[in-house]
């Protein structure tokens, strides 16, 4: 017996405007770090410093995968505190996404689904999603090893 499933309506993904290339002012007054990415508005709890470890170019000008250190800012604080946490940032070219054929990978739907599912052991969480005029940035946890190794 074939039971049809109704289509799932996914909510609009939550994507924040991004600010790139800024100074990360540190809470302890030490020299600032070079910031790569954070939310553009005053609601930037986290800032990301690009590390030289990973940069991997995605094929066909699609974008790249970056490795970044996380800096955290407390609610009423001016400066950031460096953490021992690292993330992976999937940087996708909006120009490439606009040239894609219908039916190909849709990162906006991927973001919507991940945000709808939330915290789940079977899905890599999306910590934050940012965009500027050229790129879409998907910030995800870094597992410190191959994803397959982390899952097993």
PDB file of C-alpha atoms in Angstrom:
ATOM      1  CA  UNK A   1       0.000   0.000   0.000  1.00  0.00           C
ATOM      2  CA  UNK A   2       1.455   3.349  -1.032  1.00  0.00           C
ATOM      3  CA  UNK A   3       0.659   6.109   1.477  1.00  0.00           C
ATOM      4  CA  UNK A   4       1.447   9.566   0.113  1.00  0.00           C
ATOM      5  CA  UNK A   5       3.147  11.949   2.489  1.00  0.00           C
ATOM      6  CA  UNK A   6       2.089  15.584   2.421  1.00  0.00           C
ATOM      7  CA  UNK A   7       4.872  18.028   1.499  1.00  0.00           C
ATOM      8  CA  UNK A   8       6.651  19.611   4.448  1.00  0.00           C
ATOM      9  CA  UNK A   9       6.539  23.382   4.640  1.00  0.00           C
ATOM     10  CA  UNK A  10       9.840  24.571   5.996  1.00  0.00           C
ATOM     11  CA  UNK A  11      10.019  27.928   7.774  1.00  0.00           C
ATOM     12  CA  UNK A  12      12.180  30.715   6.392  1.00  0.00           C
ATOM     13  CA  UNK A  13      15.754  30.203   7.637  1.00  0.00           C
ATOM     14  CA  UNK A  14      17.099  32.602  10.262  1.00  0.00           C
ATOM     15  CA  UNK A  15      20.091  34.320   8.661  1.00  0.00           C
ATOM     16  CA  UNK A  16      21.858  37.298  10.246  1.00  0.00           C
ATOM     17  CA  UNK A  17      23.766  40.040   8.413  1.00  0.00           C
ATOM     18  CA  UNK A  18      27.543  39.492   8.603  1.00  0.00           C
ATOM     19  CA  UNK A  19      30.441  41.785   9.300  1.00  0.00           C
ATOM     20  CA  UNK A  20      33.847  40.694   8.036  1.00  0.00           C
ATOM     21  CA  UNK A  21      37.428  41.846   8.634  1.00  0.00           C
ATOM     22  CA  UNK A  22      37.375  43.757  11.923  1.00  0.00           C
ATOM     23  CA  UNK A  23      39.417  43.914  15.130  1.00  0.00           C
ATOM     24  CA  UNK A  24      38.428  41.658  18.016  1.00  0.00           C
ATOM     25  CA  UNK A  25      38.867  43.844  21.102  1.00  0.00           C
ATOM     26  CA  UNK A  26      39.870  41.575  23.969  1.00  0.00           C
ATOM     27  CA  UNK A  27      38.424  41.861  27.464  1.00  0.00           C
ATOM     28  CA  UNK A  28      41.847  41.678  29.153  1.00  0.00           C
ATOM     29  CA  UNK A  29      43.227  44.649  27.191  1.00  0.00           C
ATOM     30  CA  UNK A  30      45.812  42.640  25.262  1.00  0.00           C
ATOM     31  CA  UNK A  31      46.389  43.497  21.564  1.00  0.00           C
ATOM     32  CA  UNK A  32      43.312  42.835  19.413  1.00  0.00           C
ATOM     33  CA  UNK A  33      42.978  39.779  17.206  1.00  0.00           C
ATOM     34  CA  UNK A  34      42.037  39.994  13.536  1.00  0.00           C
ATOM     35  CA  UNK A  35      38.377  39.097  13.264  1.00  0.00           C
ATOM     36  CA  UNK A  36      37.079  37.303  10.211  1.00  0.00           C
ATOM     37  CA  UNK A  37      33.331  37.070  10.846  1.00  0.00           C
ATOM     38  CA  UNK A  38      30.578  38.105  13.283  1.00  0.00           C
ATOM     39  CA  UNK A  39      27.017  39.428  13.232  1.00  0.00           C
ATOM     40  CA  UNK A  40      26.844  42.942  11.791  1.00  0.00           C
ATOM     41  CA  UNK A  41      24.450  44.310  14.389  1.00  0.00           C
ATOM     42  CA  UNK A  42      25.151  44.835  18.101  1.00  0.00           C
ATOM     43  CA  UNK A  43      23.916  41.324  18.804  1.00  0.00           C
ATOM     44  CA  UNK A  44      27.325  39.725  18.151  1.00  0.00           C
ATOM     45  CA  UNK A  45      27.925  37.361  21.073  1.00  0.00           C
ATOM     46  CA  UNK A  46      30.538  35.449  19.059  1.00  0.00           C
ATOM     47  CA  UNK A  47      33.375  36.503  16.778  1.00  0.00           C
ATOM     48  CA  UNK A  48      35.434  34.145  14.638  1.00  0.00           C
ATOM     49  CA  UNK A  49      39.155  34.404  13.884  1.00  0.00           C
ATOM     50  CA  UNK A  50      40.172  32.549  10.729  1.00  0.00           C
ATOM     51  CA  UNK A  51      42.922  29.969  11.309  1.00  0.00           C
ATOM     52  CA  UNK A  52      45.322  28.803   8.594  1.00  0.00           C
ATOM     53  CA  UNK A  53      44.629  25.121   9.313  1.00  0.00           C
ATOM     54  CA  UNK A  54      41.900  24.128   6.899  1.00  0.00           C
ATOM     55  CA  UNK A  55      41.007  26.363   4.008  1.00  0.00           C
ATOM     56  CA  UNK A  56      39.559  23.971   1.461  1.00  0.00           C
ATOM     57  CA  UNK A  57      38.203  25.308  -1.824  1.00  0.00           C
ATOM     58  CA  UNK A  58      34.922  23.793  -2.963  1.00  0.00           C
ATOM     59  CA  UNK A  59      34.701  22.829  -6.671  1.00  0.00           C
ATOM     60  CA  UNK A  60      33.431  25.106  -9.449  1.00  0.00           C
ATOM     61  CA  UNK A  61      33.783  28.350  -7.486  1.00  0.00           C
ATOM     62  CA  UNK A  62      31.101  27.244  -5.037  1.00  0.00           C
ATOM     63  CA  UNK A  63      32.985  28.575  -2.013  1.00  0.00           C
ATOM     64  CA  UNK A  64      35.274  27.222   0.676  1.00  0.00           C
ATOM     65  CA  UNK A  65      35.478  25.562   4.077  1.00  0.00           C
ATOM     66  CA  UNK A  66      37.274  27.573   6.764  1.00  0.00           C
ATOM     67  CA  UNK A  67      38.530  26.728  10.242  1.00  0.00           C
ATOM     68  CA  UNK A  68      38.090  29.416  12.918  1.00  0.00           C
ATOM     69  CA  UNK A  69      38.667  30.075  16.615  1.00  0.00           C
ATOM     70  CA  UNK A  70      35.687  31.299  18.639  1.00  0.00           C
ATOM     71  CA  UNK A  71      35.760  34.448  20.772  1.00  0.00           C
ATOM     72  CA  UNK A  72      32.859  35.005  23.160  1.00  0.00           C
ATOM     73  CA  UNK A  73      31.499  38.314  24.430  1.00  0.00           C
ATOM     74  CA  UNK A  74      29.461  38.475  27.610  1.00  0.00           C
ATOM     75  CA  UNK A  75      26.198  40.437  27.564  1.00  0.00           C
ATOM     76  CA  UNK A  76      27.337  43.781  29.035  1.00  0.00           C
ATOM     77  CA  UNK A  77      30.980  43.506  28.026  1.00  0.00           C
ATOM     78  CA  UNK A  78      32.857  45.546  25.454  1.00  0.00           C
ATOM     79  CA  UNK A  79      35.613  43.019  24.787  1.00  0.00           C
ATOM     80  CA  UNK A  80      35.775  39.368  23.814  1.00  0.00           C
ATOM     81  CA  UNK A  81      37.329  36.426  25.613  1.00  0.00           C
ATOM     82  CA  UNK A  82      39.196  33.827  23.523  1.00  0.00           C
ATOM     83  CA  UNK A  83      37.859  30.296  23.960  1.00  0.00           C
ATOM     84  CA  UNK A  84      39.331  26.874  23.279  1.00  0.00           C
ATOM     85  CA  UNK A  85      36.447  26.202  20.875  1.00  0.00           C
ATOM     86  CA  UNK A  86      36.901  25.956  17.121  1.00  0.00           C
ATOM     87  CA  UNK A  87      34.301  25.912  14.358  1.00  0.00           C
ATOM     88  CA  UNK A  88      34.081  25.142  10.669  1.00  0.00           C
ATOM     89  CA  UNK A  89      32.601  27.833   8.454  1.00  0.00           C
ATOM     90  CA  UNK A  90      31.065  26.772   5.156  1.00  0.00           C
ATOM     91  CA  UNK A  91      31.385  29.869   2.956  1.00  0.00           C
ATOM     92  CA  UNK A  92      29.140  29.676  -0.121  1.00  0.00           C
ATOM     93  CA  UNK A  93      29.247  32.064  -3.055  1.00  0.00           C
ATOM     94  CA  UNK A  94      25.846  33.653  -3.705  1.00  0.00           C
ATOM     95  CA  UNK A  95      26.816  34.145  -7.358  1.00  0.00           C
ATOM     96  CA  UNK A  96      27.368  30.383  -7.669  1.00  0.00           C
ATOM     97  CA  UNK A  97      24.068  29.620  -5.934  1.00  0.00           C
ATOM     98  CA  UNK A  98      22.182  31.853  -8.376  1.00  0.00           C
ATOM     99  CA  UNK A  99      23.714  29.992 -11.363  1.00  0.00           C
ATOM    100  CA  UNK A 100      22.695  26.537 -10.065  1.00  0.00           C
ATOM    101  CA  UNK A 101      20.155  24.452 -11.908  1.00  0.00           C
ATOM    102  CA  UNK A 102      16.822  23.780 -10.126  1.00  0.00           C
ATOM    103  CA  UNK A 103      16.902  20.547  -8.155  1.00  0.00           C
ATOM    104  CA  UNK A 104      20.531  20.918  -7.081  1.00  0.00           C
ATOM    105  CA  UNK A 105      21.626  21.403  -3.495  1.00  0.00           C
ATOM    106  CA  UNK A 106      19.669  24.201  -1.813  1.00  0.00           C
ATOM    107  CA  UNK A 107      21.612  25.597   1.162  1.00  0.00           C
ATOM    108  CA  UNK A 108      18.681  27.758   2.266  1.00  0.00           C
ATOM    109  CA  UNK A 109      16.538  24.643   2.614  1.00  0.00           C
ATOM    110  CA  UNK A 110      19.434  22.863   4.375  1.00  0.00           C
ATOM    111  CA  UNK A 111      19.621  25.752   6.860  1.00  0.00           C
ATOM    112  CA  UNK A 112      15.852  25.754   7.378  1.00  0.00           C
ATOM    113  CA  UNK A 113      15.773  21.993   8.007  1.00  0.00           C
ATOM    114  CA  UNK A 114      18.739  22.139  10.409  1.00  0.00           C
ATOM    115  CA  UNK A 115      17.142  25.008  12.342  1.00  0.00           C
ATOM    116  CA  UNK A 116      13.793  23.214  12.448  1.00  0.00           C
ATOM    117  CA  UNK A 117      15.369  19.973  13.721  1.00  0.00           C
ATOM    118  CA  UNK A 118      17.483  21.812  16.275  1.00  0.00           C
ATOM    119  CA  UNK A 119      19.820  19.923  18.580  1.00  0.00           C
ATOM    120  CA  UNK A 120      19.882  16.305  17.393  1.00  0.00           C
ATOM    121  CA  UNK A 121      22.592  13.652  17.647  1.00  0.00           C
ATOM    122  CA  UNK A 122      21.960  12.588  14.036  1.00  0.00           C
ATOM    123  CA  UNK A 123      22.442  16.020  12.451  1.00  0.00           C
ATOM    124  CA  UNK A 124      25.437  18.367  12.547  1.00  0.00           C
ATOM    125  CA  UNK A 125      24.178  21.489  14.298  1.00  0.00           C
ATOM    126  CA  UNK A 126      24.320  24.863  12.668  1.00  0.00           C
ATOM    127  CA  UNK A 127      25.483  27.237  15.370  1.00  0.00           C
ATOM    128  CA  UNK A 128      24.894  30.384  13.390  1.00  0.00           C
ATOM    129  CA  UNK A 129      24.143  31.445   9.822  1.00  0.00           C
ATOM    130  CA  UNK A 130      25.359  34.782   8.479  1.00  0.00           C
ATOM    131  CA  UNK A 131      25.395  36.482   5.088  1.00  0.00           C
ATOM    132  CA  UNK A 132      26.799  39.513   3.364  1.00  0.00           C
ATOM    133  CA  UNK A 133      26.275  40.732  -0.184  1.00  0.00           C
ATOM    134  CA  UNK A 134      28.581  38.059  -1.687  1.00  0.00           C
ATOM    135  CA  UNK A 135      28.547  35.045   0.625  1.00  0.00           C
ATOM    136  CA  UNK A 136      26.432  32.810   2.837  1.00  0.00           C
ATOM    137  CA  UNK A 137      28.286  31.571   5.967  1.00  0.00           C
ATOM    138  CA  UNK A 138      27.166  28.430   7.807  1.00  0.00           C
ATOM    139  CA  UNK A 139      28.956  28.093  11.176  1.00  0.00           C
ATOM    140  CA  UNK A 140      29.143  24.509  12.460  1.00  0.00           C
ATOM    141  CA  UNK A 141      31.065  22.747  15.246  1.00  0.00           C
ATOM    142  CA  UNK A 142      34.527  21.407  14.503  1.00  0.00           C
ATOM    143  CA  UNK A 143      34.937  17.821  15.672  1.00  0.00           C
ATOM    144  CA  UNK A 144      38.727  17.760  15.652  1.00  0.00           C
ATOM    145  CA  UNK A 145      38.796  14.810  13.287  1.00  0.00           C
ATOM    146  CA  UNK A 146      37.083  13.280  10.310  1.00  0.00           C
ATOM    147  CA  UNK A 147      33.286  13.460  10.741  1.00  0.00           C
ATOM    148  CA  UNK A 148      32.958   9.702  10.246  1.00  0.00           C
ATOM    149  CA  UNK A 149      35.470   9.115  13.074  1.00  0.00           C
ATOM    150  CA  UNK A 150      33.524  11.514  15.329  1.00  0.00           C
ATOM    151  CA  UNK A 151      30.234   9.719  14.646  1.00  0.00           C
ATOM    152  CA  UNK A 152      31.674   6.249  15.224  1.00  0.00           C
TER     153      UNK A 152
END
